[in-house]
Amino acid sequence: MATSISILVLSMIAAGMAIMTYQRRKYFYLGTFFVGHGMTSTVIDLKNSGHYTINITNVGQNPKSPASFQIEEGSFRKTGSVIDLNPDKLSTFTYPDAQALMANSWGGHDESEPESHQIALKNRMLVLSGEALQPLDKGKVVTAKRFMQTKKASPSKA
């Protein structure tokens, strides 16, 4: 009796692990990814709900040159070997220099409607504008709403 129960438990664990492995392989494009090019870094979060968030940080070579932080939000659809990104809005926060970016003391805020773009799926890799995206185990992307809430909360903490 105890042997049959232990065999049943072990088989359920093995089946669960097999299902998890299958889902990871099938939905490899879900998660958080990073690509850096020069002084620009892009972090993309694709959620299983069909929504995505992209954070783009752009800093000049000179620490005193203007910097920007962009947040793009929208939905996506996977069709074949392409993920179509359908953006809802693009929020751009401008900073006078890199130090202001680190302190999150943005000087200007602009909302615009971005263009839609695609992520190609090649050999189980995600490619955006010819650059391969690297999986990111730790780290988060921030939505425009959360970013604005942290900016409003910061003066009261001081």
PDB file of N, CA and C in Angstrom, residues 72-156:
ATOM      1  N   GLU A  72       7.005  52.124 -23.055  1.00  0.00           N
ATOM      2  CA  GLU A  72       6.014  51.781 -24.079  1.00  0.00           C
ATOM      3  C   GLU A  72       5.182  50.625 -23.560  1.00  0.00           C
ATOM      4  N   GLU A  73       3.869  50.762 -23.679  1.00  0.00           N
ATOM      5  CA  GLU A  73       2.959  49.715 -23.226  1.00  0.00           C
ATOM      6  C   GLU A  73       1.995  49.362 -24.343  1.00  0.00           C
ATOM      7  N   GLY A  74       1.581  48.103 -24.383  1.00  0.00           N
ATOM      8  CA  GLY A  74       0.629  47.680 -25.394  1.00  0.00           C
ATOM      9  C   GLY A  74       0.337  46.199 -25.301  1.00  0.00           C
ATOM     10  N   SER A  75      -0.176  45.667 -26.390  1.00  0.00           N
ATOM     11  CA  SER A  75      -0.489  44.240 -26.442  1.00  0.00           C
ATOM     12  C   SER A  75       0.288  43.607 -27.586  1.00  0.00           C
ATOM     13  N   PHE A  76       0.389  42.287 -27.556  1.00  0.00           N
ATOM     14  CA  PHE A  76       1.102  41.591 -28.614  1.00  0.00           C
ATOM     15  C   PHE A  76       0.339  40.338 -29.018  1.00  0.00           C
ATOM     16  N   ARG A  77       0.669  39.868 -30.217  1.00  0.00           N
ATOM     17  CA  ARG A  77       0.082  38.635 -30.745  1.00  0.00           C
ATOM     18  C   ARG A  77       1.182  37.868 -31.473  1.00  0.00           C
ATOM     19  N   LYS A  78       1.302  36.607 -31.155  1.00  0.00           N
ATOM     20  CA  LYS A  78       2.288  35.746 -31.821  1.00  0.00           C
ATOM     21  C   LYS A  78       1.610  35.053 -32.993  1.00  0.00           C
ATOM     22  N   THR A  79       2.200  35.230 -34.164  1.00  0.00           N
ATOM     23  CA  THR A  79       1.707  34.551 -35.358  1.00  0.00           C
ATOM     24  C   THR A  79       2.903  33.919 -36.050  1.00  0.00           C
ATOM     25  N   GLY A  80       2.974  32.610 -36.035  1.00  0.00           N
ATOM     26  CA  GLY A  80       4.092  31.918 -36.672  1.00  0.00           C
ATOM     27  C   GLY A  80       5.404  32.245 -35.992  1.00  0.00           C
ATOM     28  N   SER A  81       6.327  32.795 -36.764  1.00  0.00           N
ATOM     29  CA  SER A  81       7.652  33.115 -36.222  1.00  0.00           C
ATOM     30  C   SER A  81       7.820  34.610 -35.974  1.00  0.00           C
ATOM     31  N   VAL A  82       6.703  35.322 -35.746  1.00  0.00           N
ATOM     32  CA  VAL A  82       6.754  36.765 -35.515  1.00  0.00           C
ATOM     33  C   VAL A  82       5.823  37.125 -34.360  1.00  0.00           C
ATOM     34  N   ILE A  83       6.281  38.050 -33.518  1.00  0.00           N
ATOM     35  CA  ILE A  83       5.434  38.625 -32.475  1.00  0.00           C
ATOM     36  C   ILE A  83       5.133  40.056 -32.903  1.00  0.00           C
ATOM     37  N   ASP A  84       3.863  40.345 -33.155  1.00  0.00           N
ATOM     38  CA  ASP A  84       3.437  41.690 -33.535  1.00  0.00           C
ATOM     39  C   ASP A  84       3.139  42.487 -32.272  1.00  0.00           C
ATOM     40  N   LEU A  85       3.853  43.599 -32.090  1.00  0.00           N
ATOM     41  CA  LEU A  85       3.633  44.482 -30.948  1.00  0.00           C
ATOM     42  C   LEU A  85       2.705  45.607 -31.375  1.00  0.00           C
ATOM     43  N   ASN A  86       1.587  45.755 -30.683  1.00  0.00           N
ATOM     44  CA  ASN A  86       0.617  46.814 -30.954  1.00  0.00           C
ATOM     45  C   ASN A  86       0.605  47.778 -29.770  1.00  0.00           C
ATOM     46  N   PRO A  87       1.392  48.850 -29.852  1.00  0.00           N
ATOM     47  CA  PRO A  87       1.518  49.763 -28.714  1.00  0.00           C
ATOM     48  C   PRO A  87       0.274  50.607 -28.477  1.00  0.00           C
ATOM     49  N   ASP A  88       0.007  50.868 -27.216  1.00  0.00           N
ATOM     50  CA  ASP A  88      -1.088  51.752 -26.826  1.00  0.00           C
ATOM     51  C   ASP A  88      -0.583  53.172 -26.607  1.00  0.00           C
ATOM     52  N   LYS A  89       0.553  53.291 -25.897  1.00  0.00           N
ATOM     53  CA  LYS A  89       1.091  54.628 -25.637  1.00  0.00           C
ATOM     54  C   LYS A  89       2.590  54.550 -25.376  1.00  0.00           C
ATOM     55  N   LEU A  90       3.229  55.685 -25.561  1.00  0.00           N
ATOM     56  CA  LEU A  90       4.654  55.841 -25.312  1.00  0.00           C
ATOM     57  C   LEU A  90       4.831  57.065 -24.428  1.00  0.00           C
ATOM     58  N   SER A  91       5.409  56.858 -23.263  1.00  0.00           N
ATOM     59  CA  SER A  91       5.693  57.961 -22.338  1.00  0.00           C
ATOM     60  C   SER A  91       7.189  58.212 -22.354  1.00  0.00           C
ATOM     61  N   THR A  92       7.573  59.452 -22.604  1.00  0.00           N
ATOM     62  CA  THR A  92       8.992  59.820 -22.641  1.00  0.00           C
ATOM     63  C   THR A  92       9.268  60.823 -21.529  1.00  0.00           C
ATOM     64  N   PHE A  93      10.238  60.492 -20.708  1.00  0.00           N
ATOM     65  CA  PHE A  93      10.662  61.359 -19.614  1.00  0.00           C
ATOM     66  C   PHE A  93      12.065  61.847 -19.948  1.00  0.00           C
ATOM     67  N   THR A  94      12.259  63.165 -19.976  1.00  0.00           N
ATOM     68  CA  THR A  94      13.563  63.728 -20.323  1.00  0.00           C
ATOM     69  C   THR A  94      14.252  64.249 -19.068  1.00  0.00           C
ATOM     70  N   TYR A  95      15.572  64.151 -19.099  1.00  0.00           N
ATOM     71  CA  TYR A  95      16.409  64.550 -17.971  1.00  0.00           C
ATOM     72  C   TYR A  95      17.498  65.482 -18.484  1.00  0.00           C
ATOM     73  N   PRO A  96      17.915  66.457 -17.680  1.00  0.00           N
ATOM     74  CA  PRO A  96      18.967  67.371 -18.134  1.00  0.00           C
ATOM     75  C   PRO A  96      20.331  66.682 -18.280  1.00  0.00           C
ATOM     76  N   ASP A  97      20.583  65.650 -17.463  1.00  0.00           N
ATOM     77  CA  ASP A  97      21.857  64.924 -17.550  1.00  0.00           C
ATOM     78  C   ASP A  97      21.716  63.544 -16.908  1.00  0.00           C
ATOM     79  N   ALA A  98      22.792  62.769 -16.939  1.00  0.00           N
ATOM     80  CA  ALA A  98      22.768  61.400 -16.418  1.00  0.00           C
ATOM     81  C   ALA A  98      22.558  61.370 -14.905  1.00  0.00           C
ATOM     82  N   GLN A  99      23.070  62.355 -14.192  1.00  0.00           N
ATOM     83  CA  GLN A  99      22.903  62.396 -12.738  1.00  0.00           C
ATOM     84  C   GLN A  99      21.426  62.585 -12.371  1.00  0.00           C
ATOM     85  N   ALA A 100      20.734  63.422 -13.118  1.00  0.00           N
ATOM     86  CA  ALA A 100      19.306  63.624 -12.880  1.00  0.00           C
ATOM     87  C   ALA A 100      18.529  62.346 -13.185  1.00  0.00           C
ATOM     88  N   LEU A 101      18.977  61.591 -14.183  1.00  0.00           N
ATOM     89  CA  LEU A 101      18.352  60.303 -14.493  1.00  0.00           C
ATOM     90  C   LEU A 101      18.500  59.333 -13.322  1.00  0.00           C
ATOM     91  N   MET A 102      19.694  59.271 -12.750  1.00  0.00           N
ATOM     92  CA  MET A 102      19.934  58.380 -11.609  1.00  0.00           C
ATOM     93  C   MET A 102      19.100  58.799 -10.397  1.00  0.00           C
ATOM     94  N   ALA A 103      18.877  60.098 -10.225  1.00  0.00           N
ATOM     95  CA  ALA A 103      18.087  60.600  -9.100  1.00  0.00           C
ATOM     96  C   ALA A 103      16.596  60.633  -9.428  1.00  0.00           C
ATOM     97  N   ASN A 104      16.229  60.307 -10.662  1.00  0.00           N
ATOM     98  CA  ASN A 104      14.856  60.328 -11.152  1.00  0.00           C
ATOM     99  C   ASN A 104      14.224  61.714 -11.019  1.00  0.00           C
ATOM    100  N   SER A 105      15.011  62.737 -11.331  1.00  0.00           N
ATOM    101  CA  SER A 105      14.513  64.119 -11.320  1.00  0.00           C
ATOM    102  C   SER A 105      14.285  64.553 -12.759  1.00  0.00           C
ATOM    103  N   TRP A 106      13.197  64.041 -13.350  1.00  0.00           N
ATOM    104  CA  TRP A 106      12.959  64.339 -14.759  1.00  0.00           C
ATOM    105  C   TRP A 106      12.409  65.735 -14.923  1.00  0.00           C
ATOM    106  N   GLY A 107      12.800  66.329 -16.049  1.00  0.00           N
ATOM    107  CA  GLY A 107      12.403  67.702 -16.308  1.00  0.00           C
ATOM    108  C   GLY A 107      11.182  67.816 -17.192  1.00  0.00           C
ATOM    109  N   GLY A 108      10.968  66.851 -18.074  1.00  0.00           N
ATOM    110  CA  GLY A 108       9.834  66.932 -18.968  1.00  0.00           C
ATOM    111  C   GLY A 108       9.193  65.573 -19.178  1.00  0.00           C
ATOM    112  N   HIS A 109       7.914  65.606 -19.550  1.00  0.00           N
ATOM    113  CA  HIS A 109       7.156  64.376 -19.771  1.00  0.00           C
ATOM    114  C   HIS A 109       6.308  64.567 -21.020  1.00  0.00           C
ATOM    115  N   ASP A 110       6.361  63.579 -21.914  1.00  0.00           N
ATOM    116  CA  ASP A 110       5.624  63.677 -23.166  1.00  0.00           C
ATOM    117  C   ASP A 110       4.940  62.343 -23.449  1.00  0.00           C
ATOM    118  N   GLU A 111       3.672  62.396 -23.814  1.00  0.00           N
ATOM    119  CA  GLU A 111       2.916  61.197 -24.214  1.00  0.00           C
ATOM    120  C   GLU A 111       2.751  61.236 -25.723  1.00  0.00           C
ATOM    121  N   SER A 112       2.967  60.098 -26.367  1.00  0.00           N
ATOM    122  CA  SER A 112       2.782  60.041 -27.808  1.00  0.00           C
ATOM    123  C   SER A 112       2.292  58.651 -28.198  1.00  0.00           C
ATOM    124  N   GLU A 113       1.951  58.521 -29.460  1.00  0.00           N
ATOM    125  CA  GLU A 113       1.480  57.235 -29.968  1.00  0.00           C
ATOM    126  C   GLU A 113       2.602  56.623 -30.807  1.00  0.00           C
ATOM    127  N   PRO A 114       3.194  55.543 -30.339  1.00  0.00           N
ATOM    128  CA  PRO A 114       4.330  54.952 -31.048  1.00  0.00           C
ATOM    129  C   PRO A 114       3.885  54.117 -32.245  1.00  0.00           C
ATOM    130  N   GLU A 115       4.860  53.793 -33.076  1.00  0.00           N
ATOM    131  CA  GLU A 115       4.603  52.927 -34.220  1.00  0.00           C
ATOM    132  C   GLU A 115       4.637  51.473 -33.760  1.00  0.00           C
ATOM    133  N   SER A 116       3.873  50.637 -34.444  1.00  0.00           N
ATOM    134  CA  SER A 116       3.909  49.217 -34.107  1.00  0.00           C
ATOM    135  C   SER A 116       5.161  48.605 -34.722  1.00  0.00           C
ATOM    136  N   HIS A 117       5.675  47.557 -34.100  1.00  0.00           N
ATOM    137  CA  HIS A 117       6.861  46.880 -34.589  1.00  0.00           C
ATOM    138  C   HIS A 117       6.764  45.393 -34.295  1.00  0.00           C
ATOM    139  N   GLN A 118       7.765  44.650 -34.732  1.00  0.00           N
ATOM    140  CA  GLN A 118       7.732  43.195 -34.611  1.00  0.00           C
ATOM    141  C   GLN A 118       9.002  42.666 -33.962  1.00  0.00           C
ATOM    142  N   ILE A 119       8.836  41.528 -33.304  1.00  0.00           N
ATOM    143  CA  ILE A 119       9.967  40.760 -32.786  1.00  0.00           C
ATOM    144  C   ILE A 119       9.978  39.449 -33.563  1.00  0.00           C
ATOM    145  N   ALA A 120      11.113  39.135 -34.158  1.00  0.00           N
ATOM    146  CA  ALA A 120      11.233  37.896 -34.927  1.00  0.00           C
ATOM    147  C   ALA A 120      11.688  36.771 -34.002  1.00  0.00           C
ATOM    148  N   LEU A 121      11.172  35.584 -34.248  1.00  0.00           N
ATOM    149  CA  LEU A 121      11.574  34.397 -33.494  1.00  0.00           C
ATOM    150  C   LEU A 121      12.446  33.554 -34.419  1.00  0.00           C
ATOM    151  N   LYS A 122      13.744  33.510 -34.128  1.00  0.00           N
ATOM    152  CA  LYS A 122      14.688  32.767 -34.960  1.00  0.00           C
ATOM    153  C   LYS A 122      15.463  31.785 -34.088  1.00  0.00           C
ATOM    154  N   ASN A 123      15.319  30.514 -34.390  1.00  0.00           N
ATOM    155  CA  ASN A 123      16.043  29.465 -33.648  1.00  0.00           C
ATOM    156  C   ASN A 123      15.870  29.618 -32.138  1.00  0.00           C
ATOM    157  N   ARG A 124      14.641  29.786 -31.705  1.00  0.00           N
ATOM    158  CA  ARG A 124      14.296  29.920 -30.294  1.00  0.00           C
ATOM    159  C   ARG A 124      14.916  31.158 -29.637  1.00  0.00           C
ATOM    160  N   MET A 125      15.254  32.153 -30.451  1.00  0.00           N
ATOM    161  CA  MET A 125      15.764  33.430 -29.947  1.00  0.00           C
ATOM    162  C   MET A 125      14.828  34.535 -30.411  1.00  0.00           C
ATOM    163  N   LEU A 126      14.747  35.601 -29.646  1.00  0.00           N
ATOM    164  CA  LEU A 126      13.955  36.758 -30.010  1.00  0.00           C
ATOM    165  C   LEU A 126      14.881  37.812 -30.600  1.00  0.00           C
ATOM    166  N   VAL A 127      14.495  38.384 -31.743  1.00  0.00           N
ATOM    167  CA  VAL A 127      15.322  39.371 -32.429  1.00  0.00           C
ATOM    168  C   VAL A 127      14.480  40.626 -32.668  1.00  0.00           C
ATOM    169  N   LEU A 128      14.956  41.753 -32.150  1.00  0.00           N
ATOM    170  CA  LEU A 128      14.282  43.045 -32.314  1.00  0.00           C
ATOM    171  C   LEU A 128      15.230  43.978 -33.056  1.00  0.00           C
ATOM    172  N   SER A 129      14.831  44.451 -34.208  1.00  0.00           N
ATOM    173  CA  SER A 129      15.633  45.368 -35.032  1.00  0.00           C
ATOM    174  C   SER A 129      17.030  44.818 -35.297  1.00  0.00           C
ATOM    175  N   GLY A 130      17.115  43.535 -35.560  1.00  0.00           N
ATOM    176  CA  GLY A 130      18.396  42.903 -35.874  1.00  0.00           C
ATOM    177  C   GLY A 130      19.253  42.564 -34.672  1.00  0.00           C
ATOM    178  N   GLU A 131      18.807  42.884 -33.472  1.00  0.00           N
ATOM    179  CA  GLU A 131      19.566  42.612 -32.238  1.00  0.00           C
ATOM    180  C   GLU A 131      18.910  41.466 -31.484  1.00  0.00           C
ATOM    181  N   ALA A 132      19.704  40.485 -31.083  1.00  0.00           N
ATOM    182  CA  ALA A 132      19.179  39.354 -30.317  1.00  0.00           C
ATOM    183  C   ALA A 132      18.904  39.786 -28.881  1.00  0.00           C
ATOM    184  N   LEU A 133      17.723  39.449 -28.377  1.00  0.00           N
ATOM    185  CA  LEU A 133      17.353  39.769 -26.997  1.00  0.00           C
ATOM    186  C   LEU A 133      17.878  38.689 -26.065  1.00  0.00           C
ATOM    187  N   GLN A 134      18.437  39.102 -24.950  1.00  0.00           N
ATOM    188  CA  GLN A 134      18.977  38.175 -23.957  1.00  0.00           C
ATOM    189  C   GLN A 134      17.976  38.011 -22.825  1.00  0.00           C
ATOM    190  N   PRO A 135      17.694  36.760 -22.413  1.00  0.00           N
ATOM    191  CA  PRO A 135      16.773  36.562 -21.288  1.00  0.00           C
ATOM    192  C   PRO A 135      17.341  37.198 -20.015  1.00  0.00           C
ATOM    193  N   LEU A 136      16.462  37.740 -19.219  1.00  0.00           N
ATOM    194  CA  LEU A 136      16.848  38.403 -17.983  1.00  0.00           C
ATOM    195  C   LEU A 136      16.136  37.696 -16.842  1.00  0.00           C
ATOM    196  N   ASP A 137      16.903  37.049 -15.965  1.00  0.00           N
ATOM    197  CA  ASP A 137      16.295  36.302 -14.865  1.00  0.00           C
ATOM    198  C   ASP A 137      15.771  37.222 -13.779  1.00  0.00           C
ATOM    199  N   LYS A 138      16.536  38.259 -13.471  1.00  0.00           N
ATOM    200  CA  LYS A 138      16.129  39.187 -12.422  1.00  0.00           C
ATOM    201  C   LYS A 138      15.976  40.560 -13.022  1.00  0.00           C
ATOM    202  N   GLY A 139      15.131  41.327 -12.438  1.00  0.00           N
ATOM    203  CA  GLY A 139      14.889  42.680 -12.935  1.00  0.00           C
ATOM    204  C   GLY A 139      13.430  42.848 -13.267  1.00  0.00           C
ATOM    205  N   LYS A 140      12.998  44.079 -13.266  1.00  0.00           N
ATOM    206  CA  LYS A 140      11.602  44.385 -13.540  1.00  0.00           C
ATOM    207  C   LYS A 140      11.527  45.539 -14.512  1.00  0.00           C
ATOM    208  N   VAL A 141      10.424  45.598 -15.206  1.00  0.00           N
ATOM    209  CA  VAL A 141      10.118  46.777 -16.014  1.00  0.00           C
ATOM    210  C   VAL A 141       9.071  47.566 -15.246  1.00  0.00           C
ATOM    211  N   VAL A 142       9.015  48.841 -15.524  1.00  0.00           N
ATOM    212  CA  VAL A 142       8.068  49.698 -14.815  1.00  0.00           C
ATOM    213  C   VAL A 142       7.054  50.229 -15.817  1.00  0.00           C
ATOM    214  N   THR A 143       5.793  50.270 -15.412  1.00  0.00           N
ATOM    215  CA  THR A 143       4.748  50.841 -16.254  1.00  0.00           C
ATOM    216  C   THR A 143       4.710  52.349 -16.028  1.00  0.00           C
ATOM    217  N   ALA A 144       4.098  53.056 -16.959  1.00  0.00           N
ATOM    218  CA  ALA A 144       4.005  54.520 -16.828  1.00  0.00           C
ATOM    219  C   ALA A 144       3.237  54.910 -15.569  1.00  0.00           C
ATOM    220  N   LYS A 145       2.172  54.186 -15.264  1.00  0.00           N
ATOM    221  CA  LYS A 145       1.373  54.485 -14.075  1.00  0.00           C
ATOM    222  C   LYS A 145       2.207  54.333 -12.809  1.00  0.00           C
ATOM    223  N   ARG A 146       2.946  53.239 -12.696  1.00  0.00           N
ATOM    224  CA  ARG A 146       3.784  53.009 -11.521  1.00  0.00           C
ATOM    225  C   ARG A 146       4.897  54.039 -11.438  1.00  0.00           C
ATOM    226  N   PHE A 147       5.472  54.403 -12.581  1.00  0.00           N
ATOM    227  CA  PHE A 147       6.547  55.390 -12.611  1.00  0.00           C
ATOM    228  C   PHE A 147       6.045  56.738 -12.106  1.00  0.00           C
ATOM    229  N   MET A 148       4.862  57.141 -12.547  1.00  0.00           N
ATOM    230  CA  MET A 148       4.294  58.413 -12.107  1.00  0.00           C
ATOM    231  C   MET A 148       3.962  58.377 -10.612  1.00  0.00           C
ATOM    232  N   GLN A 149       3.504  57.236 -10.110  1.00  0.00           N
ATOM    233  CA  GLN A 149       3.185  57.117  -8.684  1.00  0.00           C
ATOM    234  C   GLN A 149       4.443  57.248  -7.834  1.00  0.00           C
ATOM    235  N   THR A 150       5.551  56.657  -8.273  1.00  0.00           N
ATOM    236  CA  THR A 150       6.781  56.761  -7.495  1.00  0.00           C
ATOM    237  C   THR A 150       7.317  58.179  -7.524  1.00  0.00           C
ATOM    238  N   LYS A 151       7.113  58.895  -8.630  1.00  0.00           N
ATOM    239  CA  LYS A 151       7.570  60.291  -8.710  1.00  0.00           C
ATOM    240  C   LYS A 151       6.753  61.170  -7.760  1.00  0.00           C
ATOM    241  N   LYS A 152       5.444  60.931  -7.684  1.00  0.00           N
ATOM    242  CA  LYS A 152       4.597  61.720  -6.790  1.00  0.00           C
ATOM    243  C   LYS A 152       4.870  61.388  -5.332  1.00  0.00           C
ATOM    244  N   ALA A 153       5.243  60.150  -5.035  1.00  0.00           N
ATOM    245  CA  ALA A 153       5.477  59.736  -3.658  1.00  0.00           C
ATOM    246  C   ALA A 153       6.834  60.190  -3.147  1.00  0.00           C
ATOM    247  N   SER A 154       7.811  60.398  -4.020  1.00  0.00           N
ATOM    248  CA  SER A 154       9.156  60.692  -3.560  1.00  0.00           C
ATOM    249  C   SER A 154       9.291  62.024  -2.789  1.00  0.00           C
ATOM    250  N   PRO A 155       8.612  63.133  -3.136  1.00  0.00           N
ATOM    251  CA  PRO A 155       8.775  64.355  -2.346  1.00  0.00           C
ATOM    252  C   PRO A 155       8.283  64.204  -0.912  1.00  0.00           C
ATOM    253  N   SER A 156       7.249  63.398  -0.671  1.00  0.00           N
ATOM    254  CA  SER A 156       6.728  63.253   0.684  1.00  0.00           C
ATOM    255  C   SER A 156       7.651  62.430   1.560  1.00  0.00           C
TER     256      SER A 156
END
